[in-house]
Coordinates of N, CA and C in Angstrom, one line a residue:
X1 N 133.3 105.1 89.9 CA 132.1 105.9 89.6 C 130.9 105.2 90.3
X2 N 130.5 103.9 90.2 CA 129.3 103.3 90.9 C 129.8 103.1 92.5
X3 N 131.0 103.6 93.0 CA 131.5 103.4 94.0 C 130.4 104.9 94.6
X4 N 131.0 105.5 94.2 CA 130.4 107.1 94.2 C 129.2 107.0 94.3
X5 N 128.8 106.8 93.3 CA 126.9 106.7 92.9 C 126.2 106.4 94.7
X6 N 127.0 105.0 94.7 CA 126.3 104.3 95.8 C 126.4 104.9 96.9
X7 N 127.3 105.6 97.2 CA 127.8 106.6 98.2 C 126.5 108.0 98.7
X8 N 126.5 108.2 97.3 CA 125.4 109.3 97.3 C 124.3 109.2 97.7
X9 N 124.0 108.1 97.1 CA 122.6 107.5 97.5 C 122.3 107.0 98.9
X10 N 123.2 106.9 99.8 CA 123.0 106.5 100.8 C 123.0 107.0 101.7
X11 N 123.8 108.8 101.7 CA 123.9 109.9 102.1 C 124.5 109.6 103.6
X12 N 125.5 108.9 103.8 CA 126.9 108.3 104.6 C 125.7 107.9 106.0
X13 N 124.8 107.3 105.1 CA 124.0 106.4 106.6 C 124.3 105.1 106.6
X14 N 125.2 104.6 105.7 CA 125.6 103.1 105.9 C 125.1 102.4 105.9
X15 N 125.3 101.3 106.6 CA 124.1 99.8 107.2 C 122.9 100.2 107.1
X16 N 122.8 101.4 108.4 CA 121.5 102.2 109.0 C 120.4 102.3 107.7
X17 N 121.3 102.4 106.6 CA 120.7 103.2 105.1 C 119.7 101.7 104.7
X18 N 118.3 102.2 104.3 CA 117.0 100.6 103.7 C 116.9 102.2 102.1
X19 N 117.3 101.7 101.4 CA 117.1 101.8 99.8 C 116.0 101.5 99.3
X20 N 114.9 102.1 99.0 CA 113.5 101.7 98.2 C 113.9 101.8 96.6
X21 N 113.8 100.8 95.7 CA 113.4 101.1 94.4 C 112.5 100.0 93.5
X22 N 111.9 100.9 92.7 CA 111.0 100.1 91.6 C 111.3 98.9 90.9
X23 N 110.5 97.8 90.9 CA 111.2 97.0 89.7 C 111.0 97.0 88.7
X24 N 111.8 98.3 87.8 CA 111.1 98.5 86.4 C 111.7 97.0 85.8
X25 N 110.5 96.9 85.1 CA 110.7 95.7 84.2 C 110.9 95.8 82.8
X26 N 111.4 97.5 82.4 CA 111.6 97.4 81.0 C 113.1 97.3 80.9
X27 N 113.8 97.3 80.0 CA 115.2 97.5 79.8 C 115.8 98.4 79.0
X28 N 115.2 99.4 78.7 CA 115.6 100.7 78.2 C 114.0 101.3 77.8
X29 N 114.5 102.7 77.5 CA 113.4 104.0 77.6 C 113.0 104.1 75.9
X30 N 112.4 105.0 75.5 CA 112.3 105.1 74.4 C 113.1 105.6 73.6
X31 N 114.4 105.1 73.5 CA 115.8 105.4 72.4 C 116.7 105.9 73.1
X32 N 116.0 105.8 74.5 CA 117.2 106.4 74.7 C 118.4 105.0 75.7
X33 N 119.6 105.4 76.0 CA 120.0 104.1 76.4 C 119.9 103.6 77.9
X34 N 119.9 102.5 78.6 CA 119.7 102.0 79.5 C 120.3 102.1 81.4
X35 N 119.8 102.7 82.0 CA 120.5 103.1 83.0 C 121.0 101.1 84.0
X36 N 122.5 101.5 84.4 CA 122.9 99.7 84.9 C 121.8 100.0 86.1
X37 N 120.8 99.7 86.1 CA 119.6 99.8 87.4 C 120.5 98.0 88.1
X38 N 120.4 96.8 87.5 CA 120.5 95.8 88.0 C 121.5 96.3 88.7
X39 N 123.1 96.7 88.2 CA 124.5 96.7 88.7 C 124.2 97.2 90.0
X40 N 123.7 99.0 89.7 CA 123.5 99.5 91.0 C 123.1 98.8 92.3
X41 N 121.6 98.0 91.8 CA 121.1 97.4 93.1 C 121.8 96.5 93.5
X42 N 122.7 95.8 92.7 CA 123.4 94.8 93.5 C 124.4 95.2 94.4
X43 N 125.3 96.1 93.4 CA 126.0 97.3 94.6 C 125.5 97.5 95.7
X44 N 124.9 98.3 95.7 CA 123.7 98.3 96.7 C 123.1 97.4 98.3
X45 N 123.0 96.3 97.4 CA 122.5 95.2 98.5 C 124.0 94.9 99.1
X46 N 125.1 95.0 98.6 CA 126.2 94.7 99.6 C 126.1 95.7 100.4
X47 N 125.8 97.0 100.2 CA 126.3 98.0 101.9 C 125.0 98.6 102.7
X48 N 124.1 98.1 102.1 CA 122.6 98.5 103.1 C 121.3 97.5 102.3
X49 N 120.4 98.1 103.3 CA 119.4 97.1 102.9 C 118.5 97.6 101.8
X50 N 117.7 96.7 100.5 CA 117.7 97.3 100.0 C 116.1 96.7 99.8
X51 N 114.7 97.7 99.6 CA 113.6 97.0 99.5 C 112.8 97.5 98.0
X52 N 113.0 96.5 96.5 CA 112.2 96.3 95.8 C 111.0 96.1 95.6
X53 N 110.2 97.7 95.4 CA 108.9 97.7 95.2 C 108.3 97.4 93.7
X54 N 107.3 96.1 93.7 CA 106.7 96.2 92.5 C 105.7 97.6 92.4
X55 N 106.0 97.9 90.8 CA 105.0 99.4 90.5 C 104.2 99.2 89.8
X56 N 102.9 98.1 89.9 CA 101.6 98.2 89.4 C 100.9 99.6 90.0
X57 N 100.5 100.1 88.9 CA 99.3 101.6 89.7 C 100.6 102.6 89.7
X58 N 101.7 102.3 90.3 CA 102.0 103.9 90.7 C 101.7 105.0 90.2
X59 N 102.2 104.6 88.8 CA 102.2 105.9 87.8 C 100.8 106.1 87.7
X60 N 100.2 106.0 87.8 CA 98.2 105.5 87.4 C 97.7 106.6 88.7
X61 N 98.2 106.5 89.9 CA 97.3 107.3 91.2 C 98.4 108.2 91.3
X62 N 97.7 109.4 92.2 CA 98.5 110.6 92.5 C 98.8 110.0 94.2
X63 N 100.1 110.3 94.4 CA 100.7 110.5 95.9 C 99.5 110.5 97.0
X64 N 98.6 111.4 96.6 CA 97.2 112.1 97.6 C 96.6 111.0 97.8
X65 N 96.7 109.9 97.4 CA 95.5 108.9 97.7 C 95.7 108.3 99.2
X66 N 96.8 108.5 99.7 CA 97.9 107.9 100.4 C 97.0 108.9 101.8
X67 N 96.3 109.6 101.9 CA 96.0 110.3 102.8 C 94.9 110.0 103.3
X68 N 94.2 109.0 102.3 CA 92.5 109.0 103.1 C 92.7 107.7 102.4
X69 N 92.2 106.6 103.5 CA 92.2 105.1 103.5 C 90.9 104.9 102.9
X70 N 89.9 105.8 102.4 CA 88.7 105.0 101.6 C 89.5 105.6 100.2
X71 N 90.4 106.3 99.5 CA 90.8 106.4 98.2 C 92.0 104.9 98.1
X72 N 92.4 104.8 99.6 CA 93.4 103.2 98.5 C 92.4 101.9 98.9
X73 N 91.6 102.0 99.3 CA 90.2 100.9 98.9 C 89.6 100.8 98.0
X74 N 89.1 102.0 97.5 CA 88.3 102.1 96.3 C 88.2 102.3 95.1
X75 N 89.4 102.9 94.8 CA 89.8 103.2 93.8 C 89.3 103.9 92.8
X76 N 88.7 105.2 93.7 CA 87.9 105.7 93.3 C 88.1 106.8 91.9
X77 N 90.0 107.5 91.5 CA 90.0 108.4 90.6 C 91.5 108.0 90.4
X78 N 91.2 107.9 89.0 CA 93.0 108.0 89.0 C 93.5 109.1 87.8
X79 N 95.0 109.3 88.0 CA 95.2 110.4 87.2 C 94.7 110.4 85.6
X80 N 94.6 111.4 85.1 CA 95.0 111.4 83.1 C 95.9 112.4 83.1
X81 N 96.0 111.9 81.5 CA 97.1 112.7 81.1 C 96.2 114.2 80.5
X82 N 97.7 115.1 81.2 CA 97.2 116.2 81.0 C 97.0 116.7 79.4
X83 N 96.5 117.7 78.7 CA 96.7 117.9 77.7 C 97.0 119.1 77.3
X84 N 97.5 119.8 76.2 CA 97.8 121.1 75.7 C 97.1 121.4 74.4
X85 N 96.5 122.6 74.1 CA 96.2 122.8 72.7 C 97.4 123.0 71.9
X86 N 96.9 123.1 70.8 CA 97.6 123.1 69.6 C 97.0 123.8 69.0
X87 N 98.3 124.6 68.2 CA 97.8 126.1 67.2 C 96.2 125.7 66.4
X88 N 96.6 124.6 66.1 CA 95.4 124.1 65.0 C 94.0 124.2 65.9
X89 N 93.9 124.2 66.9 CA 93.0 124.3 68.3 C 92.6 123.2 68.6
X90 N 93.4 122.1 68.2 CA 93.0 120.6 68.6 C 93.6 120.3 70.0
X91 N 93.4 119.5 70.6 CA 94.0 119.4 72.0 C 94.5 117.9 72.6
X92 N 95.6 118.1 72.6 CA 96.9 116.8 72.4 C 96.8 116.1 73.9
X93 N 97.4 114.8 74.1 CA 97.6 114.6 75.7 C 99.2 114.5 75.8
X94 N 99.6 115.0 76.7 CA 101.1 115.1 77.0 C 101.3 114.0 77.8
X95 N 102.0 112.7 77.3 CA 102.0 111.1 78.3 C 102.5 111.5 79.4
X96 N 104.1 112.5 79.6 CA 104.8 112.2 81.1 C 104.0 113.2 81.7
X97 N 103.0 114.1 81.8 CA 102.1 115.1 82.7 C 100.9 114.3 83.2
X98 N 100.6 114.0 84.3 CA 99.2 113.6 84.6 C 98.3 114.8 85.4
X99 N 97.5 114.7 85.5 CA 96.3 115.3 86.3 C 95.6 114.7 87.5
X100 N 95.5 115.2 88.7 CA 95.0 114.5 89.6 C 93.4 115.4 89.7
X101 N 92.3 115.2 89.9 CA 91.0 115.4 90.2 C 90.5 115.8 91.3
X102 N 92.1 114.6 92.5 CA 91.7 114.9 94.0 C 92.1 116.1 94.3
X103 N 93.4 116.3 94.2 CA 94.6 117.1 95.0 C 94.3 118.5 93.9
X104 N 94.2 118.4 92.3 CA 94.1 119.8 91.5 C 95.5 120.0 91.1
X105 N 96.1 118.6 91.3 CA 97.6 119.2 91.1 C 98.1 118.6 89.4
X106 N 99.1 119.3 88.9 CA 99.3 118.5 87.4 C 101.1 117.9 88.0
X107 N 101.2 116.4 87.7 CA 102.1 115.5 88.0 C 103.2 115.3 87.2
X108 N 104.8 114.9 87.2 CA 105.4 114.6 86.2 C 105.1 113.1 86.7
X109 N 105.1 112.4 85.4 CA 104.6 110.9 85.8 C 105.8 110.3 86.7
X110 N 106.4 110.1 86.6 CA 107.8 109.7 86.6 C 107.9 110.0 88.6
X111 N 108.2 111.5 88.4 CA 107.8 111.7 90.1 C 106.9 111.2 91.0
X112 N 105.2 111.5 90.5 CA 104.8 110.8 91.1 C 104.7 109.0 91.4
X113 N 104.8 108.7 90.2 CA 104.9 107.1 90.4 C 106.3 107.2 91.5
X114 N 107.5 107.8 92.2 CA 108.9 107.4 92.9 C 108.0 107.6 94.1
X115 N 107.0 108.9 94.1 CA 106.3 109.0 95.5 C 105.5 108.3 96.2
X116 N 104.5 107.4 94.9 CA 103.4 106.4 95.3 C 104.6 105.3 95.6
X117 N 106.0 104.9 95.0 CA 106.5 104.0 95.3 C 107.1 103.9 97.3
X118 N 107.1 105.2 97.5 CA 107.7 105.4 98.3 C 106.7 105.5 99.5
X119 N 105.5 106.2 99.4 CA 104.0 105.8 100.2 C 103.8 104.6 100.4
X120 N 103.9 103.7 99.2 CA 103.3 102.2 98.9 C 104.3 101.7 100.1
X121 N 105.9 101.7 100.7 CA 107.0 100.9 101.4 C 106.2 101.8 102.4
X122 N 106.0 103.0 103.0 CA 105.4 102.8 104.2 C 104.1 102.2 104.9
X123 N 103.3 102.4 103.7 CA 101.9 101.8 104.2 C 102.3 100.2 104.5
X124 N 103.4 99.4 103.4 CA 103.1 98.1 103.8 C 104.1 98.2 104.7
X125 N 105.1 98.6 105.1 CA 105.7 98.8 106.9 C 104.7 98.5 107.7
X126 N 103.8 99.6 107.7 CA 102.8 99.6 108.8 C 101.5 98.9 108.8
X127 N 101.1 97.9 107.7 CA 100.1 96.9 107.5 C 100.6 95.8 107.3
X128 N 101.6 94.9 107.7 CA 101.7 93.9 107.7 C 102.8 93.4 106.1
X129 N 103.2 94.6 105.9 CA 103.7 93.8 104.6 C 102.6 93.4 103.2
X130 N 101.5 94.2 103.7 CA 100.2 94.0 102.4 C 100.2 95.5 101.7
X131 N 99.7 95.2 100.2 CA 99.4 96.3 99.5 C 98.3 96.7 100.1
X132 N 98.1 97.5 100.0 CA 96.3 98.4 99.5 C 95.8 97.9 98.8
X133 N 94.0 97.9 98.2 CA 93.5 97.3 97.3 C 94.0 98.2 96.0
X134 N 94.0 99.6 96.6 CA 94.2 100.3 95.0 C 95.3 99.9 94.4
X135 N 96.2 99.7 94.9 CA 97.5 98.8 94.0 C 98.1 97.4 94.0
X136 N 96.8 96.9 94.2 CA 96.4 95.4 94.2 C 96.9 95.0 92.8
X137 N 97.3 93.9 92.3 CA 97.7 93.7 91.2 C 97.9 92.0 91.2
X138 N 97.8 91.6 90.1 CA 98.1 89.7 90.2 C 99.6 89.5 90.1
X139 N 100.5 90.5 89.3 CA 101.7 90.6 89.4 C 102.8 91.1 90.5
X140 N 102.0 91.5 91.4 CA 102.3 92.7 92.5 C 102.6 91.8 93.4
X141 N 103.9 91.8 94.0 CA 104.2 91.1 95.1 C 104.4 91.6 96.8
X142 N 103.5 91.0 97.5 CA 104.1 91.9 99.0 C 105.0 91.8 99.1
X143 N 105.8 92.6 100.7 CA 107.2 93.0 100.7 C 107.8 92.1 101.3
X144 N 107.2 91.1 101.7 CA 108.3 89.9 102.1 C 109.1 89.1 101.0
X145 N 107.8 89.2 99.5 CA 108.5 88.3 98.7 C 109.5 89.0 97.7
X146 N 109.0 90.2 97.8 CA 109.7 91.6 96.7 C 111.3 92.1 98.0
X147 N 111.7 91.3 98.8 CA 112.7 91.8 99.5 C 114.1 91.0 98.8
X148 N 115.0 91.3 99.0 CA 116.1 91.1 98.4 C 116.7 89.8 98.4

């Protein structure tokens, strides 16, 4: 089965195949149970390359910032959580929905944070292996040291 998994994921590009993922740092979700994230990536690192992105910010900015170099400087908006009324006419925030201000788009958190992860591995491709300020972090490691 993780034979498979790994297969899929790689979509029969082999070697050729560089694998981006998050280093979530939690070890299971809210009750629910724990996906083998380590197993896989080890799997993984034996048949292609594989590059561990730390995710300070992801989930926090929308994908769009990624377009204009004065929003990953400045840091100028980051998402909230979207909200819904309620019969009572009070008005709730829904945690996995965010809202972007820039783009006008409503986010599943989850998505956007795989997309900012996946922006964040090109930008530092093409700058040296450095974050952006917007997802600057003290925990956040460039991609030299976040490499396998």
């Amino acid at each position: 089965a993780m034979d498979s998994l790994c297969n899929r994921l790689m979509a029969g590009k082999g070697k050729q195949c560089c694998w981006v993922v998050g280093a979530a740092e939690c070890s299971s979700g809210c009750g629910h149970p724990s996906a083998p994230v380590k197993r896989v990536v080890r799997r993984m690192q034996l048949r292609c390359r594989v590059v561990i992105i730390d995710e300070p910010y992801t989930s926090q900015y929308c994908p769009c910032v990624f377009r204009s170099e004065k929003e990953l400087h400045e840091r100028t908006e980051v998402m909230r959580n979207a909200t819904r009324r309620c019969r009572d006419g009070t008005r709730k925030e829904i945690y996995g929905v965010k809202y972007c201000g820039i783009c006008k788009r409503y986010w599943n958190r989850d998505v956007s944070a795989a997309l900012c992860q996946l922006e964040l591995f090109w930008y530092m491709l093409h700058h040296g292996k450095k974050r952006p300020p917007a997802f600057a972090h003290r925990t956040a490691r460039s991609a030299d040291a976040a490499q396998n």
